[in-house]
Short mmCIF file of C-alpha atoms and ligand atoms in Angstrom, two decimals:
data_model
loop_
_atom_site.label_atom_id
_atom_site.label_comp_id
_atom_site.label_asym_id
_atom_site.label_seq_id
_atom_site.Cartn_x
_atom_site.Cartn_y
_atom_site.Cartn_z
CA UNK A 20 124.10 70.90 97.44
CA UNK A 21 124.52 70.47 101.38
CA UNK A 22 127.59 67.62 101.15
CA UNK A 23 130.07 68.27 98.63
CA UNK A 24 133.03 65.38 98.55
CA UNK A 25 136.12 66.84 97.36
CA UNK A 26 138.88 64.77 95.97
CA UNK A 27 142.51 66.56 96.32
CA UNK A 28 141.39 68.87 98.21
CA UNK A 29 144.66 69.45 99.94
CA UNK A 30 146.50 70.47 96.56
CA UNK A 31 146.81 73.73 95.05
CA UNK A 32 143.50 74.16 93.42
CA UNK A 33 141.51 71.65 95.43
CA UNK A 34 142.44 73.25 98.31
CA UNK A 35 141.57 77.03 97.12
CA UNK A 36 138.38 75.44 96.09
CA UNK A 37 137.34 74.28 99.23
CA UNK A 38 138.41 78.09 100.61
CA UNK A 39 135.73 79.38 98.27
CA UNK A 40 132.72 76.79 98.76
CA UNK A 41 133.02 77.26 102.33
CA UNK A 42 133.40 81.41 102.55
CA UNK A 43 130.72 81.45 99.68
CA UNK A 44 128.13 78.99 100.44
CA UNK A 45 126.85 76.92 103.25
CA UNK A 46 128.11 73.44 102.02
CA UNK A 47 129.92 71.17 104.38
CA UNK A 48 132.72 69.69 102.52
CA UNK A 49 134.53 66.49 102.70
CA UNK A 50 137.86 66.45 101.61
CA UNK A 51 139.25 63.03 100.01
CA UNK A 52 143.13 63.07 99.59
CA UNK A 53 145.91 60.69 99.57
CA UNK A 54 148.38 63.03 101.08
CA UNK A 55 151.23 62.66 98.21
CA UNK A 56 154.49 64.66 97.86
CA UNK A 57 151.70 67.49 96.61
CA UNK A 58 149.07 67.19 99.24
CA UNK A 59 149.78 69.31 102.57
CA UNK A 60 146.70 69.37 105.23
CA UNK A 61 147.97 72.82 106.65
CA UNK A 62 147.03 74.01 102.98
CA UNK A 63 143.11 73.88 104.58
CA UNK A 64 143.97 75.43 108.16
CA UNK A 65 141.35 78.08 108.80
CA UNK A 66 138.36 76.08 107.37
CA UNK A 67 135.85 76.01 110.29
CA UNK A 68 136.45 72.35 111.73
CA UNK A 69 132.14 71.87 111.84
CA UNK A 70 132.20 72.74 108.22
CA UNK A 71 134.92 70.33 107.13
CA UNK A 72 135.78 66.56 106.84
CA UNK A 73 139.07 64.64 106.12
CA UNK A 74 139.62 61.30 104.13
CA UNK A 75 143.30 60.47 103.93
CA UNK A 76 142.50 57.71 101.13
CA UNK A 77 143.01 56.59 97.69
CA UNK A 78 140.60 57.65 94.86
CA UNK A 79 141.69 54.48 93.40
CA UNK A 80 140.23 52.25 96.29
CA UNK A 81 137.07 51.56 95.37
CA UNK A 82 136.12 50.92 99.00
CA UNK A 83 136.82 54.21 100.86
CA UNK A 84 135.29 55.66 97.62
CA UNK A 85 132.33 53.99 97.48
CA UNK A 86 130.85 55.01 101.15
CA UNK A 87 132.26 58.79 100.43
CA UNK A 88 130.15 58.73 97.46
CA UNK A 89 127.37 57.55 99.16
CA UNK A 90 127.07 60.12 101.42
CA UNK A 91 128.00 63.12 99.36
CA UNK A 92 125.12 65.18 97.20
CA UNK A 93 127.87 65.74 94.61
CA UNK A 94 131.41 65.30 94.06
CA UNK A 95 134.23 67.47 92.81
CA UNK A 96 136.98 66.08 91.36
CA UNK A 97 140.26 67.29 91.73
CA UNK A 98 142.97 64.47 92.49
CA UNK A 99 145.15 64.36 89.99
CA UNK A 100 149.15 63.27 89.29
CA UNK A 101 149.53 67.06 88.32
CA UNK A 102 153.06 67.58 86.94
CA UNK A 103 154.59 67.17 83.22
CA UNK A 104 158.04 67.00 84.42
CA UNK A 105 157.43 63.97 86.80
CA UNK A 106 155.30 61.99 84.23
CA UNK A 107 158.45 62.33 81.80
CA UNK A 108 160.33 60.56 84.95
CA UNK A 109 158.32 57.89 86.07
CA UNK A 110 154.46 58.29 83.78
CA UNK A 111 152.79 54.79 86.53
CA UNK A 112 150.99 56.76 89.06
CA UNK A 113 149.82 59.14 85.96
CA UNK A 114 147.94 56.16 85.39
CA UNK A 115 147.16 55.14 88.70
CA UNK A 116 145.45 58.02 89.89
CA UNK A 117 144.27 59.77 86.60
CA UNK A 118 142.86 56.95 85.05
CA UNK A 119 142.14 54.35 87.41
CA UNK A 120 140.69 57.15 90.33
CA UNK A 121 138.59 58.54 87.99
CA UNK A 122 137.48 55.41 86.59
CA UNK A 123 136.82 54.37 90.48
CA UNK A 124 135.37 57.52 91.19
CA UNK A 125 132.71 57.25 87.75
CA UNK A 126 131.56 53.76 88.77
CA UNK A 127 130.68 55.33 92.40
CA UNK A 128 128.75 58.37 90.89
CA UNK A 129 127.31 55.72 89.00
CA UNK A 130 125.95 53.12 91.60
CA UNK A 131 124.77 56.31 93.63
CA UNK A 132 123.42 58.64 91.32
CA UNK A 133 125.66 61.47 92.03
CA UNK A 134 126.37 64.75 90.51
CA UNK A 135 130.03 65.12 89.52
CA UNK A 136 131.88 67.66 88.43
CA UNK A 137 135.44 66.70 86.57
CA UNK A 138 138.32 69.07 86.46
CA UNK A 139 140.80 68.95 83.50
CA UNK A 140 143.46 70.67 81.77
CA UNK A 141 143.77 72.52 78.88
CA UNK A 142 146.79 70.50 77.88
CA UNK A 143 144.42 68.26 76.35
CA UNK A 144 144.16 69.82 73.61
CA UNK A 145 148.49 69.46 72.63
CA UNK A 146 149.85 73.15 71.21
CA UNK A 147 149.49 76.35 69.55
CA UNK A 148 151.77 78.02 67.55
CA UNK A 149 153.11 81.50 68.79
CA UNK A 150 151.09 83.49 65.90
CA UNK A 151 148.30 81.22 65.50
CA UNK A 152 144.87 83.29 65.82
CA UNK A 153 142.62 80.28 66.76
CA UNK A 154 142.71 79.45 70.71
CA UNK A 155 141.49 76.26 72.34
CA UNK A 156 137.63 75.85 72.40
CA UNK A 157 135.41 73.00 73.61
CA UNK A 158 135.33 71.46 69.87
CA UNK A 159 139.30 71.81 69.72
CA UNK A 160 139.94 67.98 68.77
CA UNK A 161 141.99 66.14 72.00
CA UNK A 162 145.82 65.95 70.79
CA UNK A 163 147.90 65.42 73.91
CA UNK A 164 151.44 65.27 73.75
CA UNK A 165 152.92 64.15 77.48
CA UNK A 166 152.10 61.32 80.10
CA UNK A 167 150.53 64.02 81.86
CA UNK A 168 148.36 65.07 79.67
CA UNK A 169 147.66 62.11 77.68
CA UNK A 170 145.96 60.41 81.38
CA UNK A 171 144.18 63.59 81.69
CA UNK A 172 142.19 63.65 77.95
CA UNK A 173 141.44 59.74 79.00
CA UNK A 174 140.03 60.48 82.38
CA UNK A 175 138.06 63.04 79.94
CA UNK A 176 136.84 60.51 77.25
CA UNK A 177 136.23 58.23 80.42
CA UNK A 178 133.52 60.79 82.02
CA UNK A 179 132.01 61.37 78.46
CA UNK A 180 131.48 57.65 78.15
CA UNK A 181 129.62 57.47 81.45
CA UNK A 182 127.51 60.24 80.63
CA UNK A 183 126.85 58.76 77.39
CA UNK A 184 126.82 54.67 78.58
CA UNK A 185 125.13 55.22 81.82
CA UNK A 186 123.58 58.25 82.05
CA UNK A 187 125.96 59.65 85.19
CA UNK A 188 125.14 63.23 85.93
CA UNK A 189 128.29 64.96 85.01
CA UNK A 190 130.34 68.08 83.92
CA UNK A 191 133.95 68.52 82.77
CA UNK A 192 136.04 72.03 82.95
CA UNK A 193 139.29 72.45 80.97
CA UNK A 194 141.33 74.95 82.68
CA UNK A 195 144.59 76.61 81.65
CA UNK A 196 147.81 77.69 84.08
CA UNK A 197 146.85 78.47 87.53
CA UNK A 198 148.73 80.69 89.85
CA UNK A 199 148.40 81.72 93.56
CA UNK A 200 148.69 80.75 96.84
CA UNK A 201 149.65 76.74 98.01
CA UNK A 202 150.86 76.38 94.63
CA UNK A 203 154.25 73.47 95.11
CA UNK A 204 157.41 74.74 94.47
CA UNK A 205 158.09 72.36 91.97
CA UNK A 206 155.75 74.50 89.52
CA UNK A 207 157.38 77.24 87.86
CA UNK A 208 156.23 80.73 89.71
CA UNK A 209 156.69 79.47 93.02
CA UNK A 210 159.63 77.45 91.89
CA UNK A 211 161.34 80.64 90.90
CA UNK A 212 160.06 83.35 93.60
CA UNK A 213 161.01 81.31 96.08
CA UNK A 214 164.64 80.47 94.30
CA UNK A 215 164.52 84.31 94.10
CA UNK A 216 163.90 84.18 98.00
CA UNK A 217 167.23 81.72 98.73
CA UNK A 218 169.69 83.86 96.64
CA UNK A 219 168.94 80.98 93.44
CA UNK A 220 168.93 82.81 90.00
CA UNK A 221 165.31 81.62 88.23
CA UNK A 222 165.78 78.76 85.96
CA UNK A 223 163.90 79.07 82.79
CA UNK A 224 164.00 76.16 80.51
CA UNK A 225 165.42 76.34 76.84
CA UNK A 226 164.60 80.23 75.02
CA UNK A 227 161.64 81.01 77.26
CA UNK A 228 159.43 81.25 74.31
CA UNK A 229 156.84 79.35 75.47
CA UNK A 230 153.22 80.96 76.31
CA UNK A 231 150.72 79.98 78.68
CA UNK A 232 147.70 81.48 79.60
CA UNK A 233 147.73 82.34 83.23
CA UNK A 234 144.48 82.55 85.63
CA UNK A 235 144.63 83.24 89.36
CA UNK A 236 143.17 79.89 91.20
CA UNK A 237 140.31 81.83 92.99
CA UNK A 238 139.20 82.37 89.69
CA UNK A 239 139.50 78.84 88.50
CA UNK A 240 137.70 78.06 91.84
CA UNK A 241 134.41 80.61 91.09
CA UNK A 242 134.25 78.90 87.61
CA UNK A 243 133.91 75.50 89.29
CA UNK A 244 130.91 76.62 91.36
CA UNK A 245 129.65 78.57 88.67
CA UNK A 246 129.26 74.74 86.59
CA UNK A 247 128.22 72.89 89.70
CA UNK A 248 125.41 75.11 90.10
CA UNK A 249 124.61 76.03 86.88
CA UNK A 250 125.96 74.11 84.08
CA UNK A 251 124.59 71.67 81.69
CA UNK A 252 124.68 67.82 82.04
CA UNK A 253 127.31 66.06 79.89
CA UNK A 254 128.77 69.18 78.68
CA UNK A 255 132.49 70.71 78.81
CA UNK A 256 133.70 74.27 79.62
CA UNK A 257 136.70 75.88 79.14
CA UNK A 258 137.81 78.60 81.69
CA UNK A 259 140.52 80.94 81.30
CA UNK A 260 141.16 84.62 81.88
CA UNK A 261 143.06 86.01 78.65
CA UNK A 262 146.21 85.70 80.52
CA UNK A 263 148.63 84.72 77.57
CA UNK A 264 152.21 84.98 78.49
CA UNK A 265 155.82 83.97 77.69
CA UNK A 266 157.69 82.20 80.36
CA UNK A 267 160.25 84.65 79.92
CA UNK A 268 158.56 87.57 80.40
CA UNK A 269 157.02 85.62 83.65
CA UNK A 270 160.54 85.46 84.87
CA UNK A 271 161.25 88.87 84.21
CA UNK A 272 158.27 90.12 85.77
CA UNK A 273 158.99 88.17 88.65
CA UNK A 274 162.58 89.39 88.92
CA UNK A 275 161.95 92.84 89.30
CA UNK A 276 158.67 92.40 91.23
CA UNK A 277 161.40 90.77 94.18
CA UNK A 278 163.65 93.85 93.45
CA UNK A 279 166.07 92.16 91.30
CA UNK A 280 167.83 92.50 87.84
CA UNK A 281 165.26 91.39 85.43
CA UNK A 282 168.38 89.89 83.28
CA UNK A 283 169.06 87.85 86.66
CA UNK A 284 167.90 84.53 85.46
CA UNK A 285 169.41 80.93 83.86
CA UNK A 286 168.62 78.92 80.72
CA UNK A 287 168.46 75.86 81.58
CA UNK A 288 167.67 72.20 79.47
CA UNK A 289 163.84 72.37 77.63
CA UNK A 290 161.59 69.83 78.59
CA UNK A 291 161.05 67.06 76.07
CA UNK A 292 157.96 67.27 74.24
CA UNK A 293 157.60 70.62 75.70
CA UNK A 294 154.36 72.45 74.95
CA UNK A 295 155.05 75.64 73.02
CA UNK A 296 151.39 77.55 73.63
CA UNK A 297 147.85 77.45 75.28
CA UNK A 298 145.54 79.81 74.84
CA UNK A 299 141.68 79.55 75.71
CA UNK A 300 138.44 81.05 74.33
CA UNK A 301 136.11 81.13 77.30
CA UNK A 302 133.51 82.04 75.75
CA UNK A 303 131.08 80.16 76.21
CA UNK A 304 131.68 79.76 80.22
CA UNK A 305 130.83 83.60 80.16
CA UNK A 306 127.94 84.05 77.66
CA UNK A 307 126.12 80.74 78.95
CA UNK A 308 126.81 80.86 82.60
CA UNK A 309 127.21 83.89 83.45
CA UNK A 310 130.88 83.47 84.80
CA UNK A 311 133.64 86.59 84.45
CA UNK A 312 136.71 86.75 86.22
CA UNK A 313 138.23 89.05 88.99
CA UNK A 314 141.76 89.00 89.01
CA UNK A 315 142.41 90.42 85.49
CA UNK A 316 145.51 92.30 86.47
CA UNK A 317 147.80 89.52 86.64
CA UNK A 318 151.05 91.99 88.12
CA UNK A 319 149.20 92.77 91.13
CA UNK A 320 148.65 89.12 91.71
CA UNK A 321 151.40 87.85 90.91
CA UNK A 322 153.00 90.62 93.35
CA UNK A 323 150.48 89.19 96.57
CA UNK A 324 151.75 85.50 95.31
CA UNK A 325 155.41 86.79 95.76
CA UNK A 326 153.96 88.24 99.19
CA UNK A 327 152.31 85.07 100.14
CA UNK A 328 155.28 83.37 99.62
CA UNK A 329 157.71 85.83 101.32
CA UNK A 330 155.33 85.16 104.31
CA UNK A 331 154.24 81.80 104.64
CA UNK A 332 157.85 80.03 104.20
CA UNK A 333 156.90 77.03 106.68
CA UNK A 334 154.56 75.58 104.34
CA UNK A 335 156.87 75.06 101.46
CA UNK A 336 160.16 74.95 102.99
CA UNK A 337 160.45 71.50 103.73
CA UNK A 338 159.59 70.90 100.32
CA UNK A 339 162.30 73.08 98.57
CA UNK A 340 165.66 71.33 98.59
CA UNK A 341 164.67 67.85 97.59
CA UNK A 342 162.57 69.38 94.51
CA UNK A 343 165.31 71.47 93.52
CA UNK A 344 167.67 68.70 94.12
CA UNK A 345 165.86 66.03 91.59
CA UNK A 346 165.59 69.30 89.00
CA UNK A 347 169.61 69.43 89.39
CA UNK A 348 169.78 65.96 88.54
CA UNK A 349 167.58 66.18 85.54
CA UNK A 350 169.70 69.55 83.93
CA UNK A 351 166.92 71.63 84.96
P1 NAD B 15 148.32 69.31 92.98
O1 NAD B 15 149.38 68.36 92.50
O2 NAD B 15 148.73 70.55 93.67
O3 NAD B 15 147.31 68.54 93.94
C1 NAD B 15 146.86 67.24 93.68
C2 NAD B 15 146.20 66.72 94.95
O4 NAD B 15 145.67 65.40 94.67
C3 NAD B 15 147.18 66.54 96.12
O5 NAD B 15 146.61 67.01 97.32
C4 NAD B 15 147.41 65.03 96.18
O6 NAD B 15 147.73 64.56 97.48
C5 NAD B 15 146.06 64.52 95.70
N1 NAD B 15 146.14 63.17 95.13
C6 NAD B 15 147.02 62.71 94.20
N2 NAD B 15 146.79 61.41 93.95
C7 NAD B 15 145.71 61.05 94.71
C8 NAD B 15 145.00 59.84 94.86
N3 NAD B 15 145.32 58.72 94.18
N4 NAD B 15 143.94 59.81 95.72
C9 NAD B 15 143.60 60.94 96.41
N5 NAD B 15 144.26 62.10 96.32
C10 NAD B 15 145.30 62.16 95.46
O7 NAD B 15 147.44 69.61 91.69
P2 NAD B 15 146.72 70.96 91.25
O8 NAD B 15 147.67 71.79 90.51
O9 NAD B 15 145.98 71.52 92.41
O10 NAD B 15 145.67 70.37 90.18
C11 NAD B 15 144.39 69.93 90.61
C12 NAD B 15 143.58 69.50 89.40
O11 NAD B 15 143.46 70.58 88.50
C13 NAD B 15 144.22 68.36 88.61
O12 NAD B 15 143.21 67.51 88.16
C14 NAD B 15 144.88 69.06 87.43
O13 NAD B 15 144.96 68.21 86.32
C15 NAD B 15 143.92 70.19 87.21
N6 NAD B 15 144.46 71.42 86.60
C16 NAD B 15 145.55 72.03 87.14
C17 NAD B 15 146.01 73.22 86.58
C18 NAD B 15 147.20 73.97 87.17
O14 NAD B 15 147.60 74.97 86.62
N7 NAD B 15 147.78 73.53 88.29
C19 NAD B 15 145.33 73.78 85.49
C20 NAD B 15 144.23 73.11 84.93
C21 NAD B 15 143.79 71.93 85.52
O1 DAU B 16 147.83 74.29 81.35
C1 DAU B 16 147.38 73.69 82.51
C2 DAU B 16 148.51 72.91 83.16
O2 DAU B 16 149.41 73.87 83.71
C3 DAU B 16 148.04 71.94 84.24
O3 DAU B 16 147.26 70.93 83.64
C4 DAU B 16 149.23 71.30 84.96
O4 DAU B 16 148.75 70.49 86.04
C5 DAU B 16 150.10 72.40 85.51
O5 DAU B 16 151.25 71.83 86.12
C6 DAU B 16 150.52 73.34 84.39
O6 DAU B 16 151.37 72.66 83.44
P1 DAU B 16 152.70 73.35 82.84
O7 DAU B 16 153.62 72.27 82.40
O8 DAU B 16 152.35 74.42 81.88
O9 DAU B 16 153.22 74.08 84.21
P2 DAU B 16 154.69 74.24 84.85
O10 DAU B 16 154.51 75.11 86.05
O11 DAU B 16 155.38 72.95 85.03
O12 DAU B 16 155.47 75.06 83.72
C7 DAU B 16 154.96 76.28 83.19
C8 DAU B 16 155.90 76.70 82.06
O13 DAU B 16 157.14 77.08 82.61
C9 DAU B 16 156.21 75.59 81.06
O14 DAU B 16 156.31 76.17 79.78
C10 DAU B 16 157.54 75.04 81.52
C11 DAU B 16 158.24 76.26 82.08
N1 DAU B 16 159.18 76.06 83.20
C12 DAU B 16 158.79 75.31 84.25
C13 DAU B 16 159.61 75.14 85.33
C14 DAU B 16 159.22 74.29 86.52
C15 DAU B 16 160.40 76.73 83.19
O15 DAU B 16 160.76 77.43 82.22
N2 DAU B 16 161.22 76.59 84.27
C16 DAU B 16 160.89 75.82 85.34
O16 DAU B 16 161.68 75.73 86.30
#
């Protein structure tokens, strides 16, 4: 693959992805993005300029997508409306972008014969109890239970249908929590290290019961290639690194990791609908493909998140006081 086009590519994950393609192979990359509240072009400073193109465009205009398409070897999709919070606020551009980008995006790959790869979420597949033994796996049934995720599982069946209908070349990975560098602050480890960082005690909604299953995004990233290279046509992966934790322990953890009193934190109001667990059996990612991952030791990377945070305070400080301003007004 010499051209790869990368939509979101100046978000969290897109953005780490395009890190890793370009430091690990000799693609040139082209990054589509829209440049929303959660895009930031900085978030790709470093990337060798004769290596790297920039779109600031819609993936819901089938226009700028079309001729991006055209010219691309394969595409990666990352542009998403990524947070649950916000699509309990206002669920339209949930529908916008997830749906109608990736339906945009599908009829491109289509008309062009393209390879594309579709990122998703575990939240697909709803909840887990706390002491349930089964974890998500690529037969888990879809049962989403937010705006969020309910656009995500139909961007899903949407890419299955095309592979099915049409015959479009594609994969689909379901990944759970990501953490790491260029995350926004309106997620909730960089929300509350860098509350930590302006004297704010951590706000952790309802008991802090909840578990997710944490994965550093160079990992997430590696996984991605790992597909693009060497995974099967119409099929689905999960990826996840056996990173199951409560939010309050999270908190905790981050607390004392910033030299604080782990007790040091606030309940706050739950989110409706809130997910109580994800966990994912990766599997199949590892015995098919190959794939393992490297950060398994998910203190010492959470400490060089708190680090990268500490030290890179102009790329989310003019983000911090609105988001924790509209998380005031919602209780939170
Ligand atoms: P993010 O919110 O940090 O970044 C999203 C990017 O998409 C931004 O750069 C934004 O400007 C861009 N974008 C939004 N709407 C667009 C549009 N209409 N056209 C072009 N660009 C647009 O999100 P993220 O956390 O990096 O998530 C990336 C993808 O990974 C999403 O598809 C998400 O569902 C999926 N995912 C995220 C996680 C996680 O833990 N963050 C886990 C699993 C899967
Ligand atoms: O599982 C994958 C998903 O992970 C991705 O598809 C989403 O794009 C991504 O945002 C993430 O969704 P979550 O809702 O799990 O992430 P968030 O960072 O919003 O919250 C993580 C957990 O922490 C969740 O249980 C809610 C809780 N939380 C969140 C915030 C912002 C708090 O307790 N306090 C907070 O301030």
């Amino acid at each position: 693959m010499k051209t790869l086009l990368v939509t979101g590519g100046a978000g969290f994950i897109g953005s780490n992805f395009v890190h890793y393609v370009v430091e690990n192979t000799d693609a040139h990359v082209t990054v589509l993005d829209k440049l929303t509240y959660a895009g930031n072009r900085a978030s790709l400073d470093g990337v060798p300029k004769e290596r790297l193109g920039f779109v600031h465009g819609d993936i819901a205009d089938p226009a700028v997508v079309n001729s991006l398409v055209a010219d691309a070897d394969a595409v990666v999709h990352f542009a998403a409306e990524s947070h649950n919070d916000n699509s309990l606020q206002d669920p339209r551009p949930f529908l916008d972008t997830n749906i109608m980008g990736t339906y945009t995006l599908l009829e491109a790959v289509r008309r062009h014969d393209k390879r594309f790869h579709h990122i998703s979420t575990d939240e697909v597949y709803g909840d887990l109890e706390l002491d349930d033994p089964q974890r998500f796996t690529e037969s888990t049934p879809y049962n989403p239970s937010s705006p969020y995720s309910s656009t995500k599982a139909g961007s899903d069946l949407l890419v299955r249908a095309w592979v099915r209908s049409f015959g479009v070349q594609a994969t689909i990975s379901n990944c759970s929590n990501n953490y790491g560098p260029y995350q926004h602050v309106e997620k909730f480890i960089p929300r509350q290290i860098t509350n930590v960082i302006d004297g704010i005690r951590p706000k952790l909604y309802g008991a802090g019961e909840n578990v997710r299953d944490w994965i550093h995004a160079n990992d997430h990233s590696s996984a991605v290639l790992t597909i693009l290279e060497r995974g099967q046509i119409g099929e689905t992966y999960l990826i996840g690194a056996d990173g199951e934790k409560n939010n309050k322990d999270v908190v905790e953890l981050i607390l004392t990791t910033m030299g604080e009193p782990a007790a040091g934190y606030d309940h706050v109001l739950d989110r409706p609908g809130h997910d109580l667990r994800y966990a994912i059996d990766s599997t199949r990612l590892r015995t098919e493909l190959g794939w393992t991952p490297k950060f398994s030791d998910f203190e010492s990377g959470l400490a060089s998140t708190v680090e990268w945070y500490r030290n890179n305070e102009a790329w989310w400080r003019p983000q911090k006081a609105a988001t924790e301003a509209k998380y005031v007004t919602q209780g939170q």
